[in-house]
């Protein structure tokens, strides 16, 4: 049985917060910002890309659910990797997850600066990013309960915005108002106007859009009654994937021709602006900023817990294991915030590509995390464990999911130049992690096997 002293945390998150953190993780800037550019580059066939990635995400979440109910722990998949694969896997997956959030945070801060610039073009964008970082870091450092409350309201705003769009979009399509019609899926060059390969090339950005769904597993270490709360939260994420992601992209492709969308404009703003609603752009701009703040907020929360779990095993800097008097992993949070701050410089050197490069690199961490979860669930089953929340179709669905993730990586060098940058970083990342693990192993040998 898990006790408070096992992790050092308080069980400050209840069902309401965990449910909303799960929703917040399943609705991100990848949908609010990225879907417009991908529709413009891919066409209506993007719906298939979202459906395929959504199916993979479904199995990842159910694998996570089985692992969480086996042993709820704040270290989440890092702890599972250590138990079911080996200590080296825990080390590698923990740092790859940190890379995911470090680059995601850079992307989100870049987005916040750009969208505040929409309202205040004369205000320095670097200062906007700094203020946003200071805000989310303060929230995380104060208390877990404050984080949960803020994320609850962030998620509420995102869900409200998506729900309004779904209702309005359905009305437009059903009553054929304006240009809205199901024929938009095929009447402007067909379902694949730029060829089916473009659908495959979009998979990386779509996987990034689904990133952070696994965050609900990390909350397990600070959740009261996890065996009751977690199955509900995980199942909730699954059906929201189908509605909020696949449903939204399908409606976007029907409400307007795919040629109406642009990479530099939120597709939701494009739709509402076309209806002649004067305040639509400002309202959606606020939602996009909120989504970006929510992502940064969640990133600091997640990496703080992961880094502390690793620091306790001397696999991360010692100060990353520091726990404040409010039971907050202050060291890990500050460590990630420093990376966020350093990464903002990317915006100055490559302002037009910073967001895409950051999301492409972040996707490598997402794919690693998903792969680790699916593989750990295979090993859990092989150990003879009988779960009360089993992953459907295992082990066949595990292998299909792993094959999908490998396909996404193999396609990256054939996509755009930003994905190629991320792909060719893989050897450097692997070498750095291997070197780090060698140093950790050598230290343990000197210490007689102790962390």
Short mmCIF file of C-alpha atoms in Angstrom, two decimals:
data_model
loop_
_atom_site.label_atom_id
_atom_site.label_comp_id
_atom_site.label_asym_id
_atom_site.label_seq_id
_atom_site.Cartn_x
_atom_site.Cartn_y
_atom_site.Cartn_z
CA UNK A 1 0.00 0.00 0.00
CA UNK A 2 1.23 3.47 -0.83
CA UNK A 3 1.69 5.99 1.98
CA UNK A 4 2.46 9.66 2.02
CA UNK A 5 6.04 9.01 3.05
CA UNK A 6 6.66 6.78 0.03
CA UNK A 7 6.97 9.81 -2.22
CA UNK A 8 7.04 12.71 0.21
CA UNK A 9 3.96 14.23 -1.42
CA UNK A 10 0.55 15.05 -0.08
CA UNK A 11 -2.55 13.66 -1.76
CA UNK A 12 -3.82 17.12 -2.63
CA UNK A 13 -5.53 16.35 -5.94
CA UNK A 14 -9.12 15.14 -5.89
CA UNK A 15 -11.35 13.65 -8.58
CA UNK A 16 -12.41 17.07 -9.90
CA UNK A 17 -8.84 18.27 -10.45
CA UNK A 18 -7.59 14.98 -11.91
CA UNK A 19 -10.49 14.79 -14.36
CA UNK A 20 -9.77 18.32 -15.57
CA UNK A 21 -6.01 17.78 -15.70
CA UNK A 22 -6.76 14.79 -17.91
CA UNK A 23 -8.94 16.96 -20.16
CA UNK A 24 -6.33 19.72 -20.23
CA UNK A 25 -3.70 17.21 -21.28
CA UNK A 26 -5.91 16.03 -24.12
CA UNK A 27 -6.55 19.51 -25.56
CA UNK A 28 -3.47 21.51 -26.38
CA UNK A 29 -1.86 24.10 -28.58
CA UNK A 30 -1.18 21.41 -31.19
CA UNK A 31 -4.90 21.48 -31.95
CA UNK A 32 -5.52 25.20 -31.51
CA UNK A 33 -2.46 26.29 -33.51
CA UNK A 34 -1.11 23.35 -35.46
CA UNK A 35 -4.25 22.00 -37.12
CA UNK A 36 -4.68 25.07 -39.35
CA UNK A 37 -1.25 24.79 -40.92
CA UNK A 38 -1.57 21.04 -41.32
CA UNK A 39 -4.96 21.36 -43.03
CA UNK A 40 -3.40 23.86 -45.44
CA UNK A 41 -0.48 21.50 -46.12
CA UNK A 42 -2.36 18.19 -46.18
CA UNK A 43 -6.01 18.77 -47.04
CA UNK A 44 -9.08 17.01 -45.60
CA UNK A 45 -7.16 13.71 -45.36
CA UNK A 46 -5.65 15.13 -42.15
CA UNK A 47 -8.70 13.62 -40.42
CA UNK A 48 -7.24 10.16 -41.09
CA UNK A 49 -3.95 11.19 -39.52
CA UNK A 50 -5.74 12.37 -36.37
CA UNK A 51 -7.78 9.16 -36.27
CA UNK A 52 -4.68 6.94 -36.58
CA UNK A 53 -2.75 8.85 -33.92
CA UNK A 54 -5.88 8.88 -31.76
CA UNK A 55 -6.10 5.08 -31.94
CA UNK A 56 -2.47 4.83 -30.83
CA UNK A 57 -3.15 7.29 -28.01
CA UNK A 58 -6.13 5.19 -26.90
CA UNK A 59 -3.97 2.08 -26.45
CA UNK A 60 -1.21 4.07 -24.76
CA UNK A 61 -3.71 5.41 -22.24
CA UNK A 62 -5.13 1.97 -21.51
CA UNK A 63 -1.61 0.59 -21.07
CA UNK A 64 -0.94 3.45 -18.66
CA UNK A 65 -4.17 2.68 -16.82
CA UNK A 66 -3.16 -0.93 -16.25
CA UNK A 67 0.24 0.14 -14.95
CA UNK A 68 -1.15 2.86 -12.68
CA UNK A 69 -3.63 0.50 -11.03
CA UNK A 70 -0.84 -2.03 -10.57
CA UNK A 71 1.22 0.56 -8.66
CA UNK A 72 0.23 4.26 -8.37
CA UNK A 73 3.43 6.29 -8.17
CA UNK A 74 4.37 9.91 -8.88
CA UNK A 75 7.39 8.80 -10.94
CA UNK A 76 4.94 7.20 -13.38
CA UNK A 77 6.48 5.57 -16.46
CA UNK A 78 10.05 6.22 -15.24
CA UNK A 79 9.39 3.95 -12.28
CA UNK A 80 7.67 1.38 -14.50
CA UNK A 81 10.58 1.44 -16.98
CA UNK A 82 13.00 0.72 -14.15
CA UNK A 83 10.92 -2.19 -12.88
CA UNK A 84 9.95 -3.87 -16.14
CA UNK A 85 12.81 -3.02 -18.53
CA UNK A 86 15.83 -2.03 -16.47
CA UNK A 87 17.50 0.90 -14.69
CA UNK A 88 19.00 2.18 -17.95
CA UNK A 89 15.49 2.43 -19.44
CA UNK A 90 14.26 4.48 -16.48
CA UNK A 91 17.19 6.85 -16.91
CA UNK A 92 16.69 7.20 -20.68
CA UNK A 93 12.91 7.57 -20.58
CA UNK A 94 13.06 10.10 -17.76
CA UNK A 95 15.46 12.36 -19.63
CA UNK A 96 13.61 11.96 -22.92
CA UNK A 97 10.41 12.99 -21.16
CA UNK A 98 12.22 16.00 -19.79
CA UNK A 99 13.42 16.86 -23.32
CA UNK A 100 9.82 16.58 -24.48
CA UNK A 101 8.58 19.11 -21.94
CA UNK A 102 11.62 21.36 -22.20
CA UNK A 103 11.06 21.87 -25.92
CA UNK A 104 7.28 21.95 -25.54
CA UNK A 105 7.67 24.76 -23.01
CA UNK A 106 9.90 26.66 -25.44
CA UNK A 107 7.26 26.28 -28.14
CA UNK A 108 4.46 27.40 -25.84
CA UNK A 109 6.34 30.47 -24.57
CA UNK A 110 7.08 31.39 -28.18
CA UNK A 111 3.39 31.07 -28.99
CA UNK A 112 2.34 33.17 -25.99
CA UNK A 113 4.75 35.94 -27.00
CA UNK A 114 3.47 35.91 -30.58
CA UNK A 115 -0.19 36.03 -29.58
CA UNK A 116 0.24 38.77 -26.99
CA UNK A 117 2.02 40.63 -29.80
CA UNK A 118 -1.34 40.51 -31.65
CA UNK A 119 -2.81 42.80 -28.98
CA UNK A 120 0.31 44.78 -28.02
CA UNK A 121 2.67 44.95 -31.02
CA UNK A 122 4.95 47.43 -29.26
CA UNK A 123 5.54 45.29 -26.17
CA UNK A 124 8.85 43.30 -26.21
CA UNK A 125 8.09 39.66 -26.95
CA UNK A 126 10.98 38.39 -24.83
CA UNK A 127 9.46 40.20 -21.85
CA UNK A 128 6.07 38.60 -22.54
CA UNK A 129 7.66 35.16 -22.49
CA UNK A 130 9.52 35.99 -19.27
CA UNK A 131 6.35 37.18 -17.52
CA UNK A 132 4.45 34.06 -18.63
CA UNK A 133 7.24 31.82 -17.35
CA UNK A 134 7.34 33.65 -14.03
CA UNK A 135 3.59 33.20 -13.64
CA UNK A 136 3.44 29.44 -14.23
CA UNK A 137 6.58 28.84 -12.17
CA UNK A 138 5.08 30.75 -9.24
CA UNK A 139 1.88 28.72 -9.46
CA UNK A 140 3.81 25.44 -9.37
CA UNK A 141 6.05 26.53 -6.51
CA UNK A 142 3.24 27.65 -4.21
CA UNK A 143 1.33 24.37 -3.85
CA UNK A 144 -0.04 21.33 -5.64
CA UNK A 145 -3.58 22.40 -4.80
CA UNK A 146 -3.10 25.78 -6.50
CA UNK A 147 -1.72 24.02 -9.58
CA UNK A 148 -4.75 21.74 -9.64
CA UNK A 149 -7.20 24.62 -9.30
CA UNK A 150 -5.56 26.72 -12.01
CA UNK A 151 -5.37 23.76 -14.38
CA UNK A 152 -9.03 23.05 -13.64
CA UNK A 153 -10.06 26.50 -14.87
CA UNK A 154 -7.62 26.47 -17.78
CA UNK A 155 -9.16 23.20 -18.91
CA UNK A 156 -12.68 24.55 -18.43
CA UNK A 157 -11.95 27.43 -20.80
CA UNK A 158 -10.45 25.12 -23.42
CA UNK A 159 -13.34 22.68 -23.22
CA UNK A 160 -15.84 25.53 -23.48
CA UNK A 161 -14.15 26.92 -26.59
CA UNK A 162 -14.02 23.52 -28.31
CA UNK A 163 -17.60 22.69 -27.32
CA UNK A 164 -18.89 25.98 -28.73
CA UNK A 165 -17.06 25.30 -31.97
CA UNK A 166 -18.47 21.76 -32.20
CA UNK A 167 -22.03 23.00 -31.69
CA UNK A 168 -21.65 25.92 -34.12
CA UNK A 169 -19.85 23.74 -36.66
CA UNK A 170 -22.56 21.08 -36.58
CA UNK A 171 -25.27 23.70 -37.07
CA UNK A 172 -23.39 25.21 -40.00
CA UNK A 173 -22.90 21.84 -41.69
CA UNK A 174 -26.38 20.42 -41.02
CA UNK A 175 -28.14 23.55 -42.32
CA UNK A 176 -25.56 24.22 -45.05
CA UNK A 177 -24.92 27.79 -43.88
CA UNK A 178 -22.38 29.74 -45.89
CA UNK A 179 -19.73 27.46 -47.37
CA UNK A 180 -20.35 24.68 -44.86
CA UNK A 181 -21.07 21.29 -46.42
CA UNK A 182 -19.76 17.71 -46.12
CA UNK A 183 -18.79 18.02 -49.79
CA UNK A 184 -15.85 20.21 -48.71
CA UNK A 185 -14.15 16.94 -47.78
CA UNK A 186 -13.88 15.94 -51.45
CA UNK A 187 -14.90 18.87 -53.67
CA UNK A 188 -11.62 20.82 -53.63
CA UNK A 189 -9.17 18.36 -55.08
CA UNK A 190 -10.48 15.30 -53.27
CA UNK A 191 -9.70 13.85 -49.85
CA UNK A 192 -5.99 13.87 -50.67
CA UNK A 193 -5.48 17.00 -52.80
CA UNK A 194 -1.71 16.92 -52.23
CA UNK A 195 -1.40 13.14 -52.23
CA UNK A 196 -1.71 10.49 -49.53
CA UNK A 197 2.00 10.73 -48.59
CA UNK A 198 1.28 14.20 -47.14
CA UNK A 199 -1.10 12.55 -44.67
CA UNK A 200 1.74 10.32 -43.50
CA UNK A 201 4.12 13.28 -43.27
CA UNK A 202 1.67 15.02 -40.92
CA UNK A 203 1.81 12.24 -38.32
CA UNK A 204 4.64 13.80 -36.30
CA UNK A 205 2.78 17.07 -35.73
CA UNK A 206 -0.43 15.17 -34.93
CA UNK A 207 1.37 13.00 -32.36
CA UNK A 208 2.63 16.22 -30.76
CA UNK A 209 -0.97 17.46 -30.65
CA UNK A 210 -1.85 14.44 -28.51
CA UNK A 211 1.14 14.97 -26.22
CA UNK A 212 0.50 15.25 -22.45
CA UNK A 213 -2.38 12.80 -22.34
CA UNK A 214 -0.04 10.69 -20.18
CA UNK A 215 0.09 13.48 -17.58
CA UNK A 216 -2.86 11.96 -15.75
CA UNK A 217 -0.61 9.01 -14.81
CA UNK A 218 1.91 11.29 -13.14
CA UNK A 219 -0.84 12.73 -10.93
CA UNK A 220 -1.38 9.26 -9.44
CA UNK A 221 1.24 9.86 -6.74
CA UNK A 222 -0.72 12.84 -5.41
CA UNK A 223 -4.26 11.58 -5.97
CA UNK A 224 -6.56 10.41 -3.23
CA UNK A 225 -8.21 7.01 -4.01
CA UNK A 226 -6.31 6.45 -7.30
CA UNK A 227 -7.97 3.06 -7.89
CA UNK A 228 -11.34 4.82 -8.09
CA UNK A 229 -10.27 8.06 -9.80
CA UNK A 230 -7.77 6.87 -12.40
CA UNK A 231 -9.97 4.55 -14.51
CA UNK A 232 -12.57 7.30 -14.84
CA UNK A 233 -9.97 9.90 -15.77
CA UNK A 234 -8.27 7.65 -18.33
CA UNK A 235 -11.52 6.52 -19.96
CA UNK A 236 -12.57 10.17 -20.07
CA UNK A 237 -9.43 11.07 -22.02
CA UNK A 238 -10.17 8.32 -24.55
CA UNK A 239 -13.59 9.51 -25.62
CA UNK A 240 -12.50 13.15 -25.57
CA UNK A 241 -9.79 12.22 -28.09
CA UNK A 242 -12.49 11.03 -30.48
CA UNK A 243 -14.73 14.06 -30.01
CA UNK A 244 -12.38 16.98 -29.46
CA UNK A 245 -9.63 16.02 -31.89
CA UNK A 246 -11.02 13.85 -34.68
CA UNK A 247 -14.43 15.53 -34.47
CA UNK A 248 -13.00 19.05 -34.50
CA UNK A 249 -10.68 18.44 -37.45
CA UNK A 250 -13.48 16.76 -39.42
CA UNK A 251 -15.77 19.73 -38.79
CA UNK A 252 -13.02 22.21 -39.72
CA UNK A 253 -12.65 20.39 -43.04
CA UNK A 254 -16.41 20.55 -43.65
CA UNK A 255 -17.20 24.07 -42.43
CA UNK A 256 -14.75 25.67 -44.89
CA UNK A 257 -12.70 24.39 -47.82
CA UNK A 258 -9.23 23.29 -46.69
CA UNK A 259 -7.78 26.07 -48.86
CA UNK A 260 -9.25 28.67 -46.45
CA UNK A 261 -6.84 27.79 -43.63
CA UNK A 262 -3.35 29.16 -43.05
CA UNK A 263 -0.40 28.16 -40.91
CA UNK A 264 -0.16 31.52 -39.13
CA UNK A 265 -3.81 31.67 -38.04
CA UNK A 266 -5.83 29.48 -35.69
CA UNK A 267 -8.38 27.56 -37.79
CA UNK A 268 -11.02 28.30 -35.15
CA UNK A 269 -10.41 32.03 -35.56
CA UNK A 270 -10.72 31.57 -39.32
CA UNK A 271 -14.12 29.90 -38.92
CA UNK A 272 -15.59 32.44 -36.50
CA UNK A 273 -14.17 35.39 -38.38
CA UNK A 274 -15.92 34.10 -41.50
CA UNK A 275 -19.22 34.26 -39.63
CA UNK A 276 -18.77 38.00 -39.19
CA UNK A 277 -18.42 37.87 -35.40
CA UNK A 278 -16.22 40.88 -34.61
CA UNK A 279 -14.88 39.66 -31.26
CA UNK A 280 -14.19 36.09 -32.38
CA UNK A 281 -10.49 36.65 -33.10
CA UNK A 282 -9.90 38.24 -29.68
CA UNK A 283 -11.81 35.48 -27.86
CA UNK A 284 -9.94 32.69 -29.61
CA UNK A 285 -6.65 34.51 -29.12
CA UNK A 286 -7.36 34.41 -25.38
CA UNK A 287 -8.13 30.70 -25.54
CA UNK A 288 -4.88 29.97 -27.42
CA UNK A 289 -2.87 31.93 -24.83
CA UNK A 290 -4.66 30.01 -22.07
CA UNK A 291 -3.87 26.70 -23.78
CA UNK A 292 -0.20 27.64 -24.01
CA UNK A 293 -0.08 28.71 -20.34
CA UNK A 294 -1.80 25.47 -19.40
CA UNK A 295 0.81 23.45 -21.28
CA UNK A 296 3.70 25.27 -19.58
CA UNK A 297 1.99 24.85 -16.24
CA UNK A 298 1.54 21.11 -16.77
CA UNK A 299 5.09 20.75 -18.08
CA UNK A 300 6.63 22.21 -14.94
CA UNK A 301 4.39 20.01 -12.80
CA UNK A 302 5.27 16.81 -14.67
CA UNK A 303 9.01 17.35 -15.00
CA UNK A 304 9.30 18.45 -11.38
CA UNK A 305 7.99 15.05 -10.26
CA UNK A 306 9.96 13.05 -12.81
CA UNK A 307 13.25 14.83 -12.01
CA UNK A 308 12.75 14.38 -8.27
CA UNK A 309 12.13 10.68 -8.77
CA UNK A 310 15.39 10.47 -10.75
CA UNK A 311 17.37 12.69 -8.38
CA UNK A 312 16.48 10.38 -5.48
CA UNK A 313 18.35 7.66 -7.43
CA UNK A 314 21.20 10.08 -8.31
CA UNK A 315 20.19 10.02 -11.99
CA UNK A 316 19.57 13.77 -12.05
CA UNK A 317 21.29 16.72 -10.33
CA UNK A 318 20.95 16.43 -6.56
CA UNK A 319 19.13 19.76 -6.15
CA UNK A 320 16.37 18.47 -8.47
CA UNK A 321 15.29 16.22 -5.58
CA UNK A 322 14.64 19.12 -3.21
CA UNK A 323 11.12 19.11 -1.75
CA UNK A 324 9.77 22.34 -0.28
CA UNK A 325 7.88 22.68 3.00
CA UNK A 326 4.71 22.76 0.88
CA UNK A 327 5.53 19.29 -0.54
CA UNK A 328 6.46 20.75 -3.94
CA UNK A 329 9.54 19.42 -5.86
CA UNK A 330 11.03 22.89 -6.10
CA UNK A 331 14.42 21.78 -7.46
CA UNK A 332 13.03 19.96 -10.50
CA UNK A 333 10.63 22.79 -11.31
CA UNK A 334 13.39 25.42 -11.23
CA UNK A 335 15.67 23.19 -13.33
CA UNK A 336 13.05 22.91 -16.10
CA UNK A 337 12.18 26.60 -15.87
CA UNK A 338 15.85 27.43 -16.50
CA UNK A 339 15.70 25.38 -19.72
CA UNK A 340 12.51 27.18 -20.74
CA UNK A 341 14.29 30.48 -20.23
CA UNK A 342 17.41 29.45 -22.16
CA UNK A 343 15.34 28.06 -25.02
CA UNK A 344 13.54 31.33 -25.66
CA UNK A 345 16.72 32.40 -27.46
CA UNK A 346 15.69 30.05 -30.28
CA UNK A 347 12.88 32.47 -31.01
CA UNK A 348 15.33 35.27 -31.72
CA UNK A 349 17.56 33.26 -34.06
CA UNK A 350 14.80 31.40 -35.95
CA UNK A 351 11.55 33.30 -35.28
CA UNK A 352 9.61 31.70 -38.14
CA UNK A 353 10.75 28.15 -37.41
CA UNK A 354 11.18 28.11 -33.62
CA UNK A 355 7.73 26.68 -32.89
CA UNK A 356 7.97 23.89 -35.49
CA UNK A 357 11.53 22.88 -34.54
CA UNK A 358 10.64 22.81 -30.84
CA UNK A 359 7.52 20.70 -31.41
CA UNK A 360 9.41 18.28 -33.68
CA UNK A 361 12.11 17.69 -31.04
CA UNK A 362 9.44 17.44 -28.34
CA UNK A 363 7.72 14.72 -30.37
CA UNK A 364 10.77 12.48 -29.93
CA UNK A 365 10.15 12.58 -26.20
CA UNK A 366 6.44 11.86 -26.69
CA UNK A 367 7.16 8.82 -28.87
CA UNK A 368 9.71 7.52 -26.35
CA UNK A 369 7.25 7.90 -23.47
CA UNK A 370 4.43 6.18 -25.32
CA UNK A 371 6.71 3.35 -26.42
CA UNK A 372 7.96 2.79 -22.88
CA UNK A 373 4.43 2.65 -21.47
CA UNK A 374 3.27 0.13 -24.06
CA UNK A 375 6.34 -2.07 -23.60
CA UNK A 376 6.08 -1.96 -19.80
CA UNK A 377 2.49 -3.12 -20.02
CA UNK A 378 3.63 -6.11 -22.12
CA UNK A 379 6.16 -7.02 -19.44
CA UNK A 380 3.55 -6.57 -16.72
CA UNK A 381 1.26 -9.05 -18.44
CA UNK A 382 4.12 -11.51 -18.93
CA UNK A 383 4.74 -11.41 -15.17
CA UNK A 384 1.33 -13.00 -14.68
CA UNK A 385 -0.39 -9.93 -13.20
CA UNK A 386 -4.17 -9.94 -13.61
CA UNK A 387 -5.48 -6.41 -14.00
CA UNK A 388 -8.92 -5.10 -13.11
CA UNK A 389 -8.49 -2.51 -15.89
CA UNK A 390 -6.87 -4.50 -18.74
CA UNK A 391 -5.65 -2.99 -22.00
CA UNK A 392 -7.95 -4.20 -24.82
CA UNK A 393 -6.42 -6.58 -27.35
CA UNK A 394 -3.06 -6.91 -25.59
CA UNK A 395 -0.45 -7.95 -26.72
CA UNK A 396 -1.48 -7.52 -30.36
CA UNK A 397 -2.54 -3.91 -29.89
CA UNK A 398 0.79 -3.25 -28.15
CA UNK A 399 2.75 -4.36 -31.21
CA UNK A 400 0.52 -2.36 -33.57
CA UNK A 401 1.04 0.76 -31.45
CA UNK A 402 4.81 0.27 -31.33
CA UNK A 403 4.89 -0.22 -35.12
CA UNK A 404 2.97 3.04 -35.54
CA UNK A 405 5.45 4.94 -33.37
CA UNK A 406 8.42 3.54 -35.32
CA UNK A 407 6.70 4.59 -38.57
CA UNK A 408 6.34 8.16 -37.31
CA UNK A 409 10.09 8.38 -36.62
CA UNK A 410 11.08 6.82 -39.94
CA UNK A 411 8.94 9.33 -41.85
CA UNK A 412 10.48 12.40 -40.21
CA UNK A 413 13.55 12.79 -42.49
CA UNK A 414 11.25 12.73 -45.54
CA UNK A 415 8.97 15.47 -44.24
CA UNK A 416 9.77 19.19 -43.85
CA UNK A 417 13.14 20.62 -42.85
CA UNK A 418 12.11 21.18 -39.23
CA UNK A 419 11.31 17.49 -38.77
CA UNK A 420 14.62 16.63 -40.41
CA UNK A 421 16.41 18.77 -37.80
CA UNK A 422 14.76 16.75 -35.04
CA UNK A 423 15.46 13.41 -36.73
CA UNK A 424 19.18 14.12 -37.13
CA UNK A 425 19.36 15.11 -33.45
CA UNK A 426 18.49 11.54 -32.45
CA UNK A 427 22.11 10.25 -32.53
CA UNK A 428 23.29 13.21 -30.43
CA UNK A 429 20.51 12.69 -27.89
CA UNK A 430 21.22 8.95 -27.72
CA UNK A 431 24.96 9.58 -27.23
CA UNK A 432 24.33 12.14 -24.46
CA UNK A 433 21.97 9.80 -22.62
CA UNK A 434 24.36 6.85 -23.02
CA UNK A 435 27.22 8.95 -21.63
CA UNK A 436 25.06 10.07 -18.72
CA UNK A 437 24.06 6.50 -17.91
CA UNK A 438 27.69 5.39 -18.05
CA UNK A 439 28.59 8.05 -15.49
CA UNK A 440 25.70 7.00 -13.23
CA UNK A 441 26.65 3.32 -13.51
CA UNK A 442 30.29 4.05 -12.72
CA UNK A 443 29.30 6.02 -9.63
CA UNK A 444 27.11 3.14 -8.46
CA UNK A 445 29.96 0.69 -8.94
CA UNK A 446 32.15 2.86 -6.72
CA UNK A 447 29.33 3.06 -4.14
CA UNK A 448 28.81 -0.68 -4.13
CA UNK A 449 25.61 -0.66 -6.22
CA UNK A 450 23.82 1.97 -4.12
CA UNK A 451 22.24 5.02 -5.88
#
